Structures are given as C-alpha cells and as structure tokens.
Coordinates of C-alpha atoms and ligand atoms in Angstrom, one line a residue:
X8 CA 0.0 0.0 0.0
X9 CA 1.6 3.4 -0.9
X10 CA 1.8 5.3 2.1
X11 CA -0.6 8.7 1.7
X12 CA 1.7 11.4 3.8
X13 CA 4.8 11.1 1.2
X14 CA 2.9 12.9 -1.4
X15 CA 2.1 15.6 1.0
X16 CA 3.4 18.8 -0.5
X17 CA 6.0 20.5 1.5
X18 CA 5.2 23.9 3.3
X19 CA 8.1 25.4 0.5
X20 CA 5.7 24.4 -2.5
X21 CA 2.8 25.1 -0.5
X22 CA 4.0 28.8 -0.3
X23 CA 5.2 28.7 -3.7
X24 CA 2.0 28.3 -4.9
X25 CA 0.1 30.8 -2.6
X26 CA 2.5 33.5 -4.4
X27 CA -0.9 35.8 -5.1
X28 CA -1.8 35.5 -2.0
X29 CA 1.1 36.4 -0.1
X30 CA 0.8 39.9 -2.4
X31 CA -2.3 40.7 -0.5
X32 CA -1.9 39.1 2.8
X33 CA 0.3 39.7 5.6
X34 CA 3.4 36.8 5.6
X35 CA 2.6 35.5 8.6
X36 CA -0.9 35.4 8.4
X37 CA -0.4 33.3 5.2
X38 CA 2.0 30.9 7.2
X39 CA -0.5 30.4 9.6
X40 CA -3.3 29.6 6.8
X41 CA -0.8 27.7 5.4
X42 CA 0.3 25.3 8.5
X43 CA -3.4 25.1 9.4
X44 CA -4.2 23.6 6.1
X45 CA -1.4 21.6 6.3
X46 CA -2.3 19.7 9.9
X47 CA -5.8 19.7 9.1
X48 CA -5.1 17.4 6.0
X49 CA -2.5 15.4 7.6
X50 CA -5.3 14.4 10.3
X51 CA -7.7 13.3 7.7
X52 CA -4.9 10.7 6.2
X53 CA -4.0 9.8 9.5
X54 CA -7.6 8.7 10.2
X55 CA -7.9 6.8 6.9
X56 CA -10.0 9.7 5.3
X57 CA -9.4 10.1 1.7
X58 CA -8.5 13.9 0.7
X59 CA -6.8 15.3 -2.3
X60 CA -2.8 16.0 -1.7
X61 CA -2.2 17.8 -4.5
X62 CA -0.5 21.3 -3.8
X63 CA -3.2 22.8 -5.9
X64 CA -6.0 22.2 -4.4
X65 CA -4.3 22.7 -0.9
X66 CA -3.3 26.3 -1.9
X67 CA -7.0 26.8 -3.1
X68 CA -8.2 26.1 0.4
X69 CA -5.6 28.3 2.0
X70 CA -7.0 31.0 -0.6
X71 CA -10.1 30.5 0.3
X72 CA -10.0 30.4 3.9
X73 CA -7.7 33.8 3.9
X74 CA -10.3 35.2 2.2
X75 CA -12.9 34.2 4.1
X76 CA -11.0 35.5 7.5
X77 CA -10.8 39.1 5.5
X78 CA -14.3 39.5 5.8
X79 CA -15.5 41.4 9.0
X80 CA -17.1 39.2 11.1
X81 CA -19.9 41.3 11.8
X82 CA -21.7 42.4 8.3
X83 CA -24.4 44.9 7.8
X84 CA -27.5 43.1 7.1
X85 CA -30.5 44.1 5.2
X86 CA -33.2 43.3 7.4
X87 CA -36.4 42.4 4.6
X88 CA -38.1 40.1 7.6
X89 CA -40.6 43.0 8.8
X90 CA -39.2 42.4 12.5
X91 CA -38.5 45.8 13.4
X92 CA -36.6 44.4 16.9
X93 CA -35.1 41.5 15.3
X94 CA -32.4 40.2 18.8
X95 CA -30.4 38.3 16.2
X96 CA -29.8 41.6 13.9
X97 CA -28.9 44.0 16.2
X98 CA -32.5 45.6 17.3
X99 CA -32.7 48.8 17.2
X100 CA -31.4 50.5 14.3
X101 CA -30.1 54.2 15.8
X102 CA -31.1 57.3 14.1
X103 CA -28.6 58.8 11.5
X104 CA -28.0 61.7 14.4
X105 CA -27.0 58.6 17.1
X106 CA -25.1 56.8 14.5
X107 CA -22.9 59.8 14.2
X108 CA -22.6 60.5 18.0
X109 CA -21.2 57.2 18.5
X110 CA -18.7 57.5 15.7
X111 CA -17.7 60.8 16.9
X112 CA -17.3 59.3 20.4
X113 CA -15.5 56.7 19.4
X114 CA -12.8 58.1 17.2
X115 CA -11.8 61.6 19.6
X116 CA -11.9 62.7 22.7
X117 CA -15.0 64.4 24.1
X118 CA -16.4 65.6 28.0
X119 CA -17.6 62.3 29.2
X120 CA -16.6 63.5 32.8
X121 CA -15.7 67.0 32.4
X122 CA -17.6 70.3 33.2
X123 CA -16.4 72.6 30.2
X124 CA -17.8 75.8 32.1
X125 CA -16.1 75.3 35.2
X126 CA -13.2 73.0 34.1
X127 CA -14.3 70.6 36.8
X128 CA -14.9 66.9 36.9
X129 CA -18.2 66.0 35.5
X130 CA -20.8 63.1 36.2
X131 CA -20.4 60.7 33.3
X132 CA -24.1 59.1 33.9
X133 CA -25.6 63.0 34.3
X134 CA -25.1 63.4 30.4
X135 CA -28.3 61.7 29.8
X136 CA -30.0 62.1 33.2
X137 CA -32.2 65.5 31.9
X138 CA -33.2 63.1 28.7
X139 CA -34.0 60.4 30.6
X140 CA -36.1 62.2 33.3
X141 CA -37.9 64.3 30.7
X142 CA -39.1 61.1 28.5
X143 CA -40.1 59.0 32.0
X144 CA -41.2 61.8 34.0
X145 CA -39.4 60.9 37.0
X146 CA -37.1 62.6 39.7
X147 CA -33.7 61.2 38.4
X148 CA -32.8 58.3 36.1
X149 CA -29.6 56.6 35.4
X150 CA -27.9 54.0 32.9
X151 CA -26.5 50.5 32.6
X152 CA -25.5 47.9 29.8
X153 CA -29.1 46.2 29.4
X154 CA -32.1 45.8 31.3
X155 CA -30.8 42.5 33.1
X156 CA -28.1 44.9 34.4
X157 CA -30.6 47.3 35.5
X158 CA -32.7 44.7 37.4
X159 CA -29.7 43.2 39.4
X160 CA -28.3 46.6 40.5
X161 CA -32.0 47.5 41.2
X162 CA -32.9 44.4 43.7
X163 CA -29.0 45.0 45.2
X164 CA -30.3 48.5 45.9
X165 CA -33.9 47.9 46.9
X166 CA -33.9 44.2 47.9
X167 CA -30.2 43.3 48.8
X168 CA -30.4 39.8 51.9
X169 CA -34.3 40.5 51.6
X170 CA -37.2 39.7 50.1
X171 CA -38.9 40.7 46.8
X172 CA -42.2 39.3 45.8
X173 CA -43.4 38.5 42.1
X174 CA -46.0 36.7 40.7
X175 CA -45.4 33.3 39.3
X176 CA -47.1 34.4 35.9
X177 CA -44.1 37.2 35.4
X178 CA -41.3 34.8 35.5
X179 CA -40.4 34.4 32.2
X180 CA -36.9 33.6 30.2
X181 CA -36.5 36.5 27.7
X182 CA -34.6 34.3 25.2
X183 CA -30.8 33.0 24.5
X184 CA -31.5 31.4 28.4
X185 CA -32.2 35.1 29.8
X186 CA -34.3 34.0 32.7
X187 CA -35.8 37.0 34.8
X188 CA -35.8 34.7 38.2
X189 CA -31.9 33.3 37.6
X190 CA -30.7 37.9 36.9
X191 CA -32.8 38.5 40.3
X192 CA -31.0 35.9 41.9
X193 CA -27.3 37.2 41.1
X194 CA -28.6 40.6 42.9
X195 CA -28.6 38.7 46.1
X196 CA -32.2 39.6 46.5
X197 CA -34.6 36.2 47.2
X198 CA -37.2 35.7 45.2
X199 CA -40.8 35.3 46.8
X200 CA -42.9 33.4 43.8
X201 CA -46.6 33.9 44.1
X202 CA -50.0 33.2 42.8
X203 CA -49.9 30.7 39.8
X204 CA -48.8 31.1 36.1
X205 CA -52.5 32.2 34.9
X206 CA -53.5 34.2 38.0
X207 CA -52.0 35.9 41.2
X208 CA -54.4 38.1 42.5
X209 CA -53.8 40.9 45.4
X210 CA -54.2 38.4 48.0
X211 CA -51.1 36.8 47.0
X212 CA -49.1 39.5 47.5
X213 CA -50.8 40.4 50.9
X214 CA -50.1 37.1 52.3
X215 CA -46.4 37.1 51.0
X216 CA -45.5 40.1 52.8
X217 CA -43.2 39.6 55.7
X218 CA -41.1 41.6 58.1
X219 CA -38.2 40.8 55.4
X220 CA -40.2 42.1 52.1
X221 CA -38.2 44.7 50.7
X222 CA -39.8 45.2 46.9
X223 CA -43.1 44.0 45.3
X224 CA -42.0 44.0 41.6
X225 CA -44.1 43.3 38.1
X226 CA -42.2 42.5 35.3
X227 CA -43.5 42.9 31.8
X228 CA -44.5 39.2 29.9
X229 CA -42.6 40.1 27.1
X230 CA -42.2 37.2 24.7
X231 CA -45.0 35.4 26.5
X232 CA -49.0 35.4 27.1
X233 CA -51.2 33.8 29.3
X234 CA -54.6 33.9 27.4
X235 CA -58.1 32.5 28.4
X236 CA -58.6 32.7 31.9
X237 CA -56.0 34.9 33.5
X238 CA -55.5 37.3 36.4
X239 CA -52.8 39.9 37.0
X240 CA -52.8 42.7 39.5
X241 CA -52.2 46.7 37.9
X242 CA -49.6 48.2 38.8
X243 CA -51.5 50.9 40.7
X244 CA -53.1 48.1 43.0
X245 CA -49.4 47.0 43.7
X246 CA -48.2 50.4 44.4
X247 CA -51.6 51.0 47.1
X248 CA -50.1 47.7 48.4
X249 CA -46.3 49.1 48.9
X250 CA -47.7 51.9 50.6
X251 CA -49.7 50.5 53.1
X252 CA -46.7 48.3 53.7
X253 CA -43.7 50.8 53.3
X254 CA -42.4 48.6 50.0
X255 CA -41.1 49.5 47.1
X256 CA -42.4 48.8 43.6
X257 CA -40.4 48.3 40.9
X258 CA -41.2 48.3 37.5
X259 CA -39.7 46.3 34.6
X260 CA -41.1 47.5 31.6
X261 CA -39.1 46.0 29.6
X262 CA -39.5 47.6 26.1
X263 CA -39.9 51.2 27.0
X264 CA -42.0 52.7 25.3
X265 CA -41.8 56.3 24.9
X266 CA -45.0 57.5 23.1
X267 CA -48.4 56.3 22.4
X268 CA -48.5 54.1 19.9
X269 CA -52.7 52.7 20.0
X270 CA -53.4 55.4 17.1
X271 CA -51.0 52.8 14.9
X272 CA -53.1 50.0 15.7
X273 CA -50.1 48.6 18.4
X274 CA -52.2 47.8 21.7
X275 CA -51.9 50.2 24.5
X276 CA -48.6 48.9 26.0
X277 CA -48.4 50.9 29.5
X278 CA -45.8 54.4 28.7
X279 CA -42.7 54.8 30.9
X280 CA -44.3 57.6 32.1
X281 CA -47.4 55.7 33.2
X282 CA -45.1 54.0 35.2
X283 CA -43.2 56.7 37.2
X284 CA -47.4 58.3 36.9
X285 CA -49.2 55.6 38.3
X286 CA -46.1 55.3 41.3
X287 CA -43.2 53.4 40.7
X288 CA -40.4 54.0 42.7
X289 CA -38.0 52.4 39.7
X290 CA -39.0 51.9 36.4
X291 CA -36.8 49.4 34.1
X292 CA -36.2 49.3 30.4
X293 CA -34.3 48.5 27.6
X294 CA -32.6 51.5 25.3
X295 CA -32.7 49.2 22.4
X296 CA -36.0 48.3 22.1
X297 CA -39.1 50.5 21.6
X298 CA -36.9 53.8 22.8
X299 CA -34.9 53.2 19.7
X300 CA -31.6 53.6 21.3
X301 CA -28.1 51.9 22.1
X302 CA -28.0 49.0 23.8
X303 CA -28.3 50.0 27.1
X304 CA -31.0 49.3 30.0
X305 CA -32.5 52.6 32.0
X306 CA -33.6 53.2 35.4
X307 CA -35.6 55.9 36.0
X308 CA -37.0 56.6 39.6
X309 CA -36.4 58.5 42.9
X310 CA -33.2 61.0 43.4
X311 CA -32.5 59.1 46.1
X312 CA -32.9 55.2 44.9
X313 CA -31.1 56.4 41.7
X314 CA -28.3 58.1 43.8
X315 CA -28.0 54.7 45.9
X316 CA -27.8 52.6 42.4
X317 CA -24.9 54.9 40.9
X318 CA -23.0 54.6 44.3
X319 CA -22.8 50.6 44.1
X320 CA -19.5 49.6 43.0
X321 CA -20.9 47.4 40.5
X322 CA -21.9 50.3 38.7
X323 CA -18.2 50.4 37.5
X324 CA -18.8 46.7 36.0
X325 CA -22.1 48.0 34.5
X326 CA -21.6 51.8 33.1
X327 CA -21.7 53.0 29.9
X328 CA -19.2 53.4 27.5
X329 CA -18.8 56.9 26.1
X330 CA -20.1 55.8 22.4
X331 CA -23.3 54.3 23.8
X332 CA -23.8 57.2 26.1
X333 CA -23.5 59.6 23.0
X334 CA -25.6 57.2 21.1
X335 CA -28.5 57.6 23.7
X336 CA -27.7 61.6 24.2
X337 CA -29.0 61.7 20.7
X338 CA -31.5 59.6 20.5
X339 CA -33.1 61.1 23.5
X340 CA -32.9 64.2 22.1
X341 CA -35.5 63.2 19.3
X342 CA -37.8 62.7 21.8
X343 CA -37.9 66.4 22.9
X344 CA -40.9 66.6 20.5
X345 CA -42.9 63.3 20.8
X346 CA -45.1 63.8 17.2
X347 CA -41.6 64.2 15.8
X348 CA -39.9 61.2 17.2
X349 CA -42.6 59.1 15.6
X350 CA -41.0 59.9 12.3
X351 CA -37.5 60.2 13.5
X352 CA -37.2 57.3 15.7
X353 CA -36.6 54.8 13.2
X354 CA -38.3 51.7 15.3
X355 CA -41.0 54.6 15.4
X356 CA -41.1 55.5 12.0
X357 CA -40.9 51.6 11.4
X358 CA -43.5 50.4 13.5
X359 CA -46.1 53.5 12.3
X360 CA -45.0 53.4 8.7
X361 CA -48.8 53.8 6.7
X362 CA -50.1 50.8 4.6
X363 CA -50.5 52.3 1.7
X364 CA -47.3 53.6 1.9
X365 CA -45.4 50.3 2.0
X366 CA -47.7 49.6 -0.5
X367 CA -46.5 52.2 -2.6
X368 CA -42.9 51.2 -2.0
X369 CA -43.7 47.6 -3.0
X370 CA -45.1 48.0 -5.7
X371 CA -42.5 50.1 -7.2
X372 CA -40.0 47.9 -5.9
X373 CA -41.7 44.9 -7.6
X374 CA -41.3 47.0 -11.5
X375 CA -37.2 47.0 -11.2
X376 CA -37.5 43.5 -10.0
X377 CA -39.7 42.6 -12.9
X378 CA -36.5 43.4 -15.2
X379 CA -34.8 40.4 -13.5
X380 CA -35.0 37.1 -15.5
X381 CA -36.1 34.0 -13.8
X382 CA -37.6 35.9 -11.1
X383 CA -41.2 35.6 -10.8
X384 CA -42.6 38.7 -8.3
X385 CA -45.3 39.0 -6.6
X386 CA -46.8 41.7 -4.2
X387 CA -49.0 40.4 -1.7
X388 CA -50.7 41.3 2.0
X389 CA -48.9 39.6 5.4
X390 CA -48.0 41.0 8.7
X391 CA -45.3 42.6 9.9
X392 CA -43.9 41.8 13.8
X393 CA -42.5 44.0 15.8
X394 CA -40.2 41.0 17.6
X395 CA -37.5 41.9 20.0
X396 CA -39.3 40.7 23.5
X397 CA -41.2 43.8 23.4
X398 CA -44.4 43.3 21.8
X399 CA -44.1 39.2 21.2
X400 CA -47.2 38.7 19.1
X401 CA -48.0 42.4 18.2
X402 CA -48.1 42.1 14.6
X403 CA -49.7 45.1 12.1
X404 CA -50.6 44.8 8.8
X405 CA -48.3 44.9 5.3
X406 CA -47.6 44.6 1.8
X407 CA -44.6 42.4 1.1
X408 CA -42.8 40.8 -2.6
X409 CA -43.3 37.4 -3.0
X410 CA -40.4 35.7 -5.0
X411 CA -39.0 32.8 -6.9
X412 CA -36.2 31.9 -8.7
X413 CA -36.5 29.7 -11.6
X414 CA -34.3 26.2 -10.7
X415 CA -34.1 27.6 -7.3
X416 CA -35.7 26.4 -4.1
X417 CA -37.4 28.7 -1.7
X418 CA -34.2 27.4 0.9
X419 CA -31.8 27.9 -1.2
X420 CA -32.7 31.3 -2.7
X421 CA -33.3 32.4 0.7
X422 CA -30.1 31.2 1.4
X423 CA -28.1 32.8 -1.4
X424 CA -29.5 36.2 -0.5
X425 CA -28.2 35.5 3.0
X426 CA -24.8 34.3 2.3
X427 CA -24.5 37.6 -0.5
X428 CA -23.3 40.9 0.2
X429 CA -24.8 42.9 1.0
X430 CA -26.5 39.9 3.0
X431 CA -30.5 39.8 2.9
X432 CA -32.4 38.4 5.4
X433 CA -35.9 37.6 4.0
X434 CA -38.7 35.0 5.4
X435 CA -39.8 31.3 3.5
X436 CA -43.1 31.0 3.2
X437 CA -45.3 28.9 1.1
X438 CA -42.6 28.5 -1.6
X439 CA -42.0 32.0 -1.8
X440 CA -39.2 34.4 -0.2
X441 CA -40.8 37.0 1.2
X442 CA -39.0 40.5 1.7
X443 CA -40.9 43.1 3.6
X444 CA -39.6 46.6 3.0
X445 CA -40.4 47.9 6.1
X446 CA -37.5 47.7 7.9
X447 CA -35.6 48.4 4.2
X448 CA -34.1 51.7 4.4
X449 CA -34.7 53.9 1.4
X450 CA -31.1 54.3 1.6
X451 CA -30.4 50.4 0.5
X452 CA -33.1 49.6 -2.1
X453 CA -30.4 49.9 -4.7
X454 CA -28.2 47.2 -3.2
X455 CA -31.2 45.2 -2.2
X456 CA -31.8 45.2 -6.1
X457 CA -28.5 44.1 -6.9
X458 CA -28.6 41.2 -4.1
X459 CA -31.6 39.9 -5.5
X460 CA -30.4 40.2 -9.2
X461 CA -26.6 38.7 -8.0
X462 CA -28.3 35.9 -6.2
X463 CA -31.2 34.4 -9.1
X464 CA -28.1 35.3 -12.0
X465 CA -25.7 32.9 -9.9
X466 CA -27.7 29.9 -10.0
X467 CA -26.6 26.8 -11.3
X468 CA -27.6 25.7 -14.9
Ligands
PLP3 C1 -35.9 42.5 27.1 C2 -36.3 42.5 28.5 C3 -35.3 42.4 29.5 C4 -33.8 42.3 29.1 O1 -33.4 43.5 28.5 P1 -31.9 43.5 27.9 O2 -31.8 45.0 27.6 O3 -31.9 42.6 26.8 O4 -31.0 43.0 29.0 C5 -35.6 42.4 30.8 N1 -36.9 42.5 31.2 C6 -37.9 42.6 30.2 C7 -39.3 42.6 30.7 C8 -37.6 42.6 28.9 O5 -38.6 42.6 28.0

C-alpha cells in the first residue's frame, strides 16, 4: 500500500504556490493559513480519510480560507423580515444623528466627565440624566448595559439579603436562556414566587408580605402570554399595596416605550411615564428596544434610589461606554418633540409606517424586480412583527414581494440572499421568499436590487 503522507506537498511548494496571496496578505498570516491547512489534511490521512494532496487544491483552500477570514465578522445586514426588533440583527437600528454620535465618540476625545464651564470633573451618567427624566417623567434616572443589568443593580439596591415578591405568571426567560428569576438571583435579593402562572391576584401578595419584604416587583411578559382565563394585579393596585406596607415597587417595563403608539393600531402597551405616573419608585427598560436607542438598560426613579444605584460599585462593571452614552444623548434628544420622534425614531417611523405607503414602496419595488430574469414577483398582503421581547405577538398589517427563482428552491434562494453581500435576510413561506420593505431603508433599495439580481443570476444551470 503506498503510504498517503509522502505525497504531502511540502510547506516550500505550499507557499510557492500561494504566491498571489502572499501579495495581499500579511506573511505570517499566510504561514498560519498555510500550516493550518497543512495539519488539518494530515489528520484526515492519519484517520484513513481520503483527501486530495495535490498542492493545488491545498493552496486553493488556503486562498479560500484567507479570504474568508478578511471579511468582517460582523456584516451589515438588510433586514427584509418585517421584525422591526429583530435580537439576532442588532435591534434597534439608531437614528442617523445617534449613529454619528457614536462615531464621533468613538474616534476623539469628548467631555464624558468634564464640566467645560467650570473646568471641573463631570458626572459621566448626568449626560443623559435630563433626557431620561424628561421622556419618563421621573425625579432622576440613570444607565447601565441592558435591562438584566438594571434589574440586578435594582434588587441589590432595593432588595439586597431581603425579600422581593413577584407573581409566578411574570417569570419568564427573555430568550438566549435570559431567565428573569436566575438575573434576580445574582442581585442577592430572594425571590418570593406567588400566585400561579395564569393568576395571582392581590391576595397573593398580601399574604407574602413579611417583616423581610423589601420590593413587590411586576415584570412585563414580554415574549410570553397567558390567554383564556388569566388574572394579574395593575400596577397601581401593587403600588396602594407598597404603601400601606412601606415597599417599594419596581417596575420592569421591559421595552420602554416612549410615546403612544394605539393610534397605529399597536395595543396600548403601559408608557414609561405611566409608570413613574401611576407610582413606581423604579422603572426598568431597555434603550434598544421601543426607545430606539443603544444598547443599554434605564432606570428611572427617585433621586435618592437612583443616587444609591450609581453609588454601588458594581456600577463600574455596568456603566456606559462613552459611544453608547452619545448614542443615547442623541436619540433622546429626538424625543424632545414626541409627534416628531414618531418619524424620527426609526423603530418609530418603522412600526407606524402607513399601509398604503409600504404599498406604494412595494409596488415600485416589484417593477425594477420585474426586469430580472427567472424571477417571478409577486406583491402580496402579510404581517409585519415588531419582535425583540417587546411586543411578542404584536403584529400590524403589510404589503410584502413574494419571489422565486427559476431552478431555485425557496431554501436555497433564501439562502443565497443570506450568504450575499450585502446579505439579505428575507422569510420562507409557502414557496416564496418574502421580503418586507419595512425595515428596508430607502437608503439600501439599490443594493437590495443588486442582491436579488446577483443571487437568481448565480444559479446553477
Ligand atoms: C428585554 C427585556 C429584558 C432584558 O433586557 P436587555 O436589555 O436585553 O438586557 C428584561 N426584562 C424585560 C421585561 C424585557 O422585555
């Protein structure tokens, strides 16, 4: 038997042939491909796999692979799904005015703790405090990563060795094995369960109360819904409760939503205002959800809850970095004039974008695609989520292009569109891509074209 490993080619041909390569790619980079390529064939032969040895087709694997590793690993994504909060693409798109506020962070130098009038240290955390207070309505408001930061540093400063009382029907896992109980239980807070998972009623807090309650808390559903026969207590009945009691109540809104969206046809989701309104000594929320913002979670409450929260150390772990902070500056500031932010917040503008509008864009959409051959386009009615844990099965109505490629399947025309650039992530239905230009910017319709055209010209035959 002729032993495989002696016509391994040498690392010297190996590099010899990668000769283009080593133009465009650093030398050591190309070693690396080179020597990974290398091993990873020798392996096969060792355990009696068959692979090709000539130097060939090794050098057009190395090519291959240093080509794939030049391509940033994080892509912009055209986001044709019609989730406007889609977790897996990023959520909340920022406003052109945030966008630039980060990038302007993020490549000078700017006051993040300095008082230009005076020349004095400044509060890194106060730079959003008036925007965050005007939108909720409360005495002071802070910042943190996420909302599951903001709930831990909440219970350490409300709850902390105590107890804080929930119903059963709030405990829900957020998604990617975010589970609200397991965050509360990393504040060192314990967790008082009550009622069941369809109904807790007022009772169930009264009898939970002990001399060790601290906090009663409601936490939104968000990706979940009891339906049929289910009880829940309002917030404003839980704040009565913490008063007679001398508890707190904390909020965890979750999405945070800053205007009224029910004129849209979204249901009447309770306001971050409504919140701090109605009583709550803390309200919770995301920055990257409804609010349109950075990634960040917001705590908006009493001056002197706040002031406790910023004074925990872990608030070092959990602050924000100075392009998130100028990303939420400015999207805050869109909010000065709530009409406006519904057509500059682009979840907003999203969310509330008219029928006949989309329509419109469809349809005129669906003519340049009718210049493609093979394609077949349709326009057609569906529905539009807005995703993201915030408003789980909240869907409104829209128009959307229904498409096929000729000697394509649905699968793998969805899946050349995804693997293109720029990629496009569409939905498979009925044998049809679907793309839904609502969360299309007008900006990318030309390369959404090209992606289409690029991805029904490439197929095989
Ligand atoms: C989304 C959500 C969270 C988690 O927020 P992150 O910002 O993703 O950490 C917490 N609570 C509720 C109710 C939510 O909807």
């Amino acid at each position: 038997m002729s032993n495989p490993f002696r016509d391994l080619p040498s690392m010297t041909k190996l590099l010899d042939a990668l000769s283009a390569a080593r133009e465009r790619y650093p030398h050591a980079v190309v070693i690396e491909a080179a020597r990974t390529a290398l091993n990873s064939l020798r392996a096969k032969l060792s355990s009696g796999e068959s692979a090709p040895v000539s130097v060939e087709a090794l050098a057009a694997q190395v090519v291959a692979a240093l080509d794939a590793q030049a391509v940033p690993a994080l892509r912009p994504v055209i986001n044709a799904t019609g989730v406007v909060l889609h977790t897996n693409l990023g959520r909340a798109p920022l406003h052109e005015d945030a966008a630039r506020a980060a990038y302007e962070a993020g490549r000078g130098y700017l006051n993040l703790e300095l008082d230009l009038a005076t020349g004095k240290r400044g509060s890194r955390q106060g730079n959003v405090r008036a925007g965050l207070t005007a939108i909720t309505g409360a005495a002071s408001a802070t910042a943190v990563n996420n909302c599951a930061a903001a709930t831990v540093i909440a219970l350490r400063a409300v709850a902390s060795g105590k107890e804080v009382i929930v119903s059963r029907g709030q405990l829900v896992e957020i998604g990617g094995s975010f589970r609200i109980p397991d965050v509360m239980a990393v504040s060192g807070a314990t967790l008082r369960e009550v009622g069941t998972t369809n109904i807790t009623r007022l009772s169930d807090y009264e009898k939970a109360i002990g001399p060790n309650t601290a906090a009663l808390m409601r936490v939104h559903a968000s990706n979940y819904r009891v339906r049929g026969y289910t009880k829940s207590v309002e917030l404003a009945v839980l704040v009565e409760l913490g008063r007679k009691h001398n508890l707190v109540v904390i909020d965890d809104a979750g999405s945070g939503q800053g205007v009224d969206l029910t004129p849209f046809g979204l249901p009447g989701e309770p306001l971050v205002s409504a919140s701090i309104a109605t009583g709550a000594a803390l309200v919770l929320f995301s920055g990257d959800k409804l609010l349109g913002g950075p990634q960040c979670g917001v705590l908006a409450g009493t001056a002197d809850l706040i002031q406790k929260i910023e004074k925990d150390p872990l608030m070092r772990a959990f602050r924000l970095d100075k392009m998130t902070l100028a990303a939420l500056e400015a999207t805050l500031r869109l909010y000065r004039d709530p009409a406006s932010a519904l057509r500059t917040v682009p979840t907003l503008r999203m969310l509330t974008a008219p029928l006949a509008e989309l329509r419109r864009r469809c349809e005129s959409f669906a003519e340049w695609l009718r210049a493609i051959p093979g394609l077949t386009v349709g326009v057609r009615e569906d529905e539009s989520f807005v995703g993201g844990g915030s408003l789980p099965d909240v869907s409104v109505p829209t128009v959307v292009l229904a498409l096929g490629a000729d000697g394509l399947s649905e699968t793998d025309f969805a899946a050349r569109l995804r693997t293109g650039t720029p990629a496009v992530m569409g939905r498979v239905q009925d044998g049809r891509v679907l793309l839904d230009l609502r969360c299309v910017f007008e900006r990318q319709e030309g390369e959404l074209l090209e992606a289409v055209r690029v991805a029904v010209e490439s197929r095989p035959g």
